[in-house]
Amino acid sequence: MNSLLKWAVGLLVLFSVLLNLALIVGYSRRTPTCATRSVHAPKGKHEARSRVFADLSRDEYAQVQDYMLRQKELNISTRQSTRPDENFLFLIDLRVPAKSEVLAHLDAHGPAPRREATVVVFHGSTGFIKEYVVGPLPKPSDHRDVTAQDYKAELPLSARPVTIGEYILIFKLLEQRVFLPLAKVLHESFGADHKHRLNAFEQMPRGVRSGERKTWISFFRDQSGMYIQPAGFEVLLNHLSTDPSQWSVERLLYNGQYFESVNALLDAYRAGSVQKLSASPWEDYGSLKPRSRPLQVGPQLVSPEGPRYSVSHNHVLYMDWSFAFGLSSLTGMRVFDVRFKDERVLYELSVQEAMSVYGSVTPGMGMTKFLDSSIGIGRFAHELVRGVDCPYEATYVDTYRYIDVAEAGRYRNSICVFELSLGQPLRRHFADFFSHSYGGMVNSALVFRTITAIGNYDYMWDFIFYQSGAVEAKVHATGYISSSFLVAGSLKHGHQVAHNVLGNIHTHFINFKVDLDVAALRLICLSSMSHMSQLYVLQSELYQTVVVKREQRLQ
Ligand SMILES: *[C@@H]1O[C@H](CO)[C@@H](O)[C@H](O)[C@H]1NC(C)=O
Ligand SMILES: [Cu+2]
């Protein structure tokens, strides 16, 4: 009897240990239920027909690439190191179907428009850029050249953006024809050597006349925040030819003085007829590491009953709102078929362009007008960091892109969606005259966000859907300012932000496309904003304050 009891107790203990283990393993795998599941079903239904706006999937990119490679007469290469004189498959992106076809599908239950891709090929062998439409997806069977129809002109190869393949050749040229012969100058002037490298940051446009391809390249110390670490050295590279042996360094700027060739600078330096710079120690003032520890964890966003929105494929439901979304590699994020209480209020709201125009006495920054869509805006929508870029509990969406690559890539968590409490009632009244009463309404809004880091700048793009029926398109810029080496006359074009560093004056222009479908909508749209880079090195709160104030004025 005694031994039987012992056995029973032993088995019970073993069973309880196993059960505990199973429960611990089971529960620790679950994410917190309060943020992932909604207590109430969303008001509307997800619209499957919204797929007409969906970006291409990884399979679709591969199908289009395969199709293009099968067209032997096009002789296309997909290597990332493709040379400028070869034919390179640069871009594959969704060809958004015509609005009339989409509306027939959405509203009149017409057939789904043909799903097609836009394909851009740099024909290095013939000297032209071509845009093709390839379809129908998923199994493409034909392509047509739409360059003449879409651009009303032939597009010369010189107008193409610089690809990885061309960068490889540019960096090789700089190494062999600039850094090597000038090693002593660069070491004595900037402390550059094998361990202390100089990085190139190029300016735009690449020339002043149509057909030119000449780029001023400014050099920066290879340290964190290189954009505010300028060395006093810039070169003008002519890289028009598809044969890199024909490229030439046409001018150089050293400490504010111009030279017509590398040899001319060398000779003047040796003869002592140039105002020499002497290397100062490299200081790490551009680091993003916090300067002090935060006091404690800040407030967090919590949805006790789960999210009040729902994301399915490329479609979002939120209270009275619904919309489809996508991300173009070139222009950036976009939403389509935006409905409020089932009524379409916007057919399209999309980012189109982010331009910045700079002033400087130095040629690099002085010439610069960045037209970011020419490099690609959506292309730089990288992973968003939970709890910093978006709230922890936000919904994160992956995107897939094909631009200047050998195969389509996945960009994890590059879009986030969340509902935000606005911290102020939508409306309220407290009656203290005649009678006493109070009525107030909590206010919150849905945020659809991407952040694109285009070189020095990080643009934080928000489309915000308010319960009042308003939509806001908003952008904040952060990251690093663009800077140049301080020379005589520089201070007319900005403010000094560090030793020998000028934060150049500049203006941002931001363009959105708004295709409004009803008159009743209150739409807040920023079309342009400007600011001067003032007395700060990192763009931070101060900068945001400036932007927010301007936004308020525009509203
Ligand atoms: C195709 O392009 C390669 C370079 O990528 C070239 O060597 C070859 O001659 C081309 N073939 C034809 C048929 O044009
Ligand atoms: Cu700026």
Short mmCIF file of N, CA, C and O in Angstrom, two decimals, residues 175 179-180 182-199 220-222 231 279-282:
data_model
loop_
_atom_site.label_atom_id
_atom_site.label_comp_id
_atom_site.label_asym_id
_atom_site.label_seq_id
_atom_site.Cartn_x
_atom_site.Cartn_y
_atom_site.Cartn_z
N GLU A 175 39.93 55.55 -57.11
CA GLU A 175 41.04 54.91 -56.43
C GLU A 175 42.34 55.08 -57.25
O GLU A 175 43.36 55.52 -56.72
N PHE A 179 42.93 59.03 -55.81
CA PHE A 179 43.51 58.75 -54.49
C PHE A 179 44.98 58.34 -54.58
O PHE A 179 45.79 58.78 -53.78
N LEU A 180 45.30 57.50 -55.56
CA LEU A 180 46.66 56.98 -55.66
C LEU A 180 47.68 58.10 -55.95
O LEU A 180 48.60 58.32 -55.17
N LEU A 182 47.33 61.23 -55.57
CA LEU A 182 47.25 62.32 -54.60
C LEU A 182 47.41 61.82 -53.16
O LEU A 182 47.09 62.54 -52.21
N ALA A 183 47.91 60.58 -53.00
CA ALA A 183 47.96 59.98 -51.67
C ALA A 183 48.62 60.90 -50.64
O ALA A 183 48.10 61.08 -49.53
N LYS A 184 49.74 61.52 -51.03
CA LYS A 184 50.48 62.36 -50.08
C LYS A 184 49.66 63.61 -49.73
O LYS A 184 49.56 63.99 -48.56
N VAL A 185 49.06 64.22 -50.74
CA VAL A 185 48.24 65.42 -50.52
C VAL A 185 47.08 65.10 -49.57
O VAL A 185 46.81 65.84 -48.61
N LEU A 186 46.41 63.99 -49.85
CA LEU A 186 45.23 63.63 -49.06
C LEU A 186 45.61 63.24 -47.64
O LEU A 186 44.86 63.49 -46.69
N HIS A 187 46.80 62.66 -47.50
CA HIS A 187 47.24 62.28 -46.16
C HIS A 187 47.62 63.53 -45.35
O HIS A 187 47.16 63.72 -44.22
N GLU A 188 48.40 64.40 -45.97
CA GLU A 188 48.84 65.60 -45.24
C GLU A 188 47.68 66.56 -44.97
O GLU A 188 47.63 67.21 -43.92
N SER A 189 46.74 66.62 -45.89
CA SER A 189 45.66 67.60 -45.75
C SER A 189 44.50 67.11 -44.90
O SER A 189 43.89 67.87 -44.17
N PHE A 190 44.16 65.81 -45.05
CA PHE A 190 42.95 65.30 -44.40
C PHE A 190 43.20 64.12 -43.48
O PHE A 190 42.26 63.57 -42.91
N GLY A 191 44.44 63.68 -43.39
CA GLY A 191 44.73 62.51 -42.55
C GLY A 191 44.25 61.22 -43.19
O GLY A 191 44.06 60.21 -42.50
N ALA A 192 44.03 61.25 -44.53
CA ALA A 192 43.53 60.04 -45.20
C ALA A 192 44.67 59.06 -45.42
O ALA A 192 45.76 59.45 -45.85
N ASP A 193 44.41 57.79 -45.09
CA ASP A 193 45.35 56.70 -45.39
C ASP A 193 44.56 55.41 -45.49
O ASP A 193 43.33 55.45 -45.66
N HIS A 194 45.24 54.25 -45.39
CA HIS A 194 44.53 52.98 -45.57
C HIS A 194 43.45 52.77 -44.52
O HIS A 194 42.44 52.13 -44.78
N LYS A 195 43.68 53.29 -43.33
CA LYS A 195 42.70 53.12 -42.26
C LYS A 195 41.66 54.24 -42.25
O LYS A 195 40.54 54.05 -41.82
N HIS A 196 42.08 55.41 -42.69
CA HIS A 196 41.18 56.56 -42.69
C HIS A 196 40.78 56.87 -44.13
O HIS A 196 41.51 57.56 -44.83
N ARG A 197 39.62 56.36 -44.53
CA ARG A 197 39.20 56.46 -45.92
C ARG A 197 38.35 57.71 -46.14
O ARG A 197 37.73 58.23 -45.22
N LEU A 198 38.35 58.14 -47.39
CA LEU A 198 37.43 59.22 -47.78
C LEU A 198 36.29 58.59 -48.59
O LEU A 198 36.53 57.75 -49.45
N ASN A 199 35.07 58.97 -48.29
CA ASN A 199 33.90 58.48 -49.02
C ASN A 199 33.42 59.53 -50.01
O ASN A 199 33.54 60.73 -49.76
N PHE A 220 34.13 62.95 -48.12
CA PHE A 220 33.80 63.04 -46.69
C PHE A 220 34.58 61.98 -45.93
O PHE A 220 34.84 60.90 -46.45
N ARG A 221 34.93 62.31 -44.71
CA ARG A 221 35.65 61.35 -43.88
C ARG A 221 34.73 60.16 -43.57
O ARG A 221 33.57 60.35 -43.21
N ASP A 222 35.27 58.94 -43.73
CA ASP A 222 34.48 57.73 -43.50
C ASP A 222 34.30 57.51 -42.00
O ASP A 222 35.01 56.75 -41.37
N ALA A 231 35.68 66.75 -46.17
CA ALA A 231 37.07 67.12 -46.38
C ALA A 231 37.01 68.27 -47.39
O ALA A 231 36.04 68.38 -48.12
N ALA A 279 46.10 68.34 -41.74
CA ALA A 279 45.14 67.39 -41.18
C ALA A 279 44.94 67.62 -39.70
O ALA A 279 45.90 67.75 -38.95
N SER A 280 43.68 67.68 -39.29
CA SER A 280 43.39 67.73 -37.86
C SER A 280 42.84 66.35 -37.48
O SER A 280 42.38 65.61 -38.33
N PRO A 281 42.90 65.99 -36.19
CA PRO A 281 42.45 64.65 -35.79
C PRO A 281 40.98 64.43 -36.14
O PRO A 281 40.19 65.37 -36.12
N TRP A 282 40.64 63.19 -36.50
CA TRP A 282 39.26 62.86 -36.85
C TRP A 282 38.42 62.76 -35.58
O TRP A 282 38.73 61.98 -34.70
#
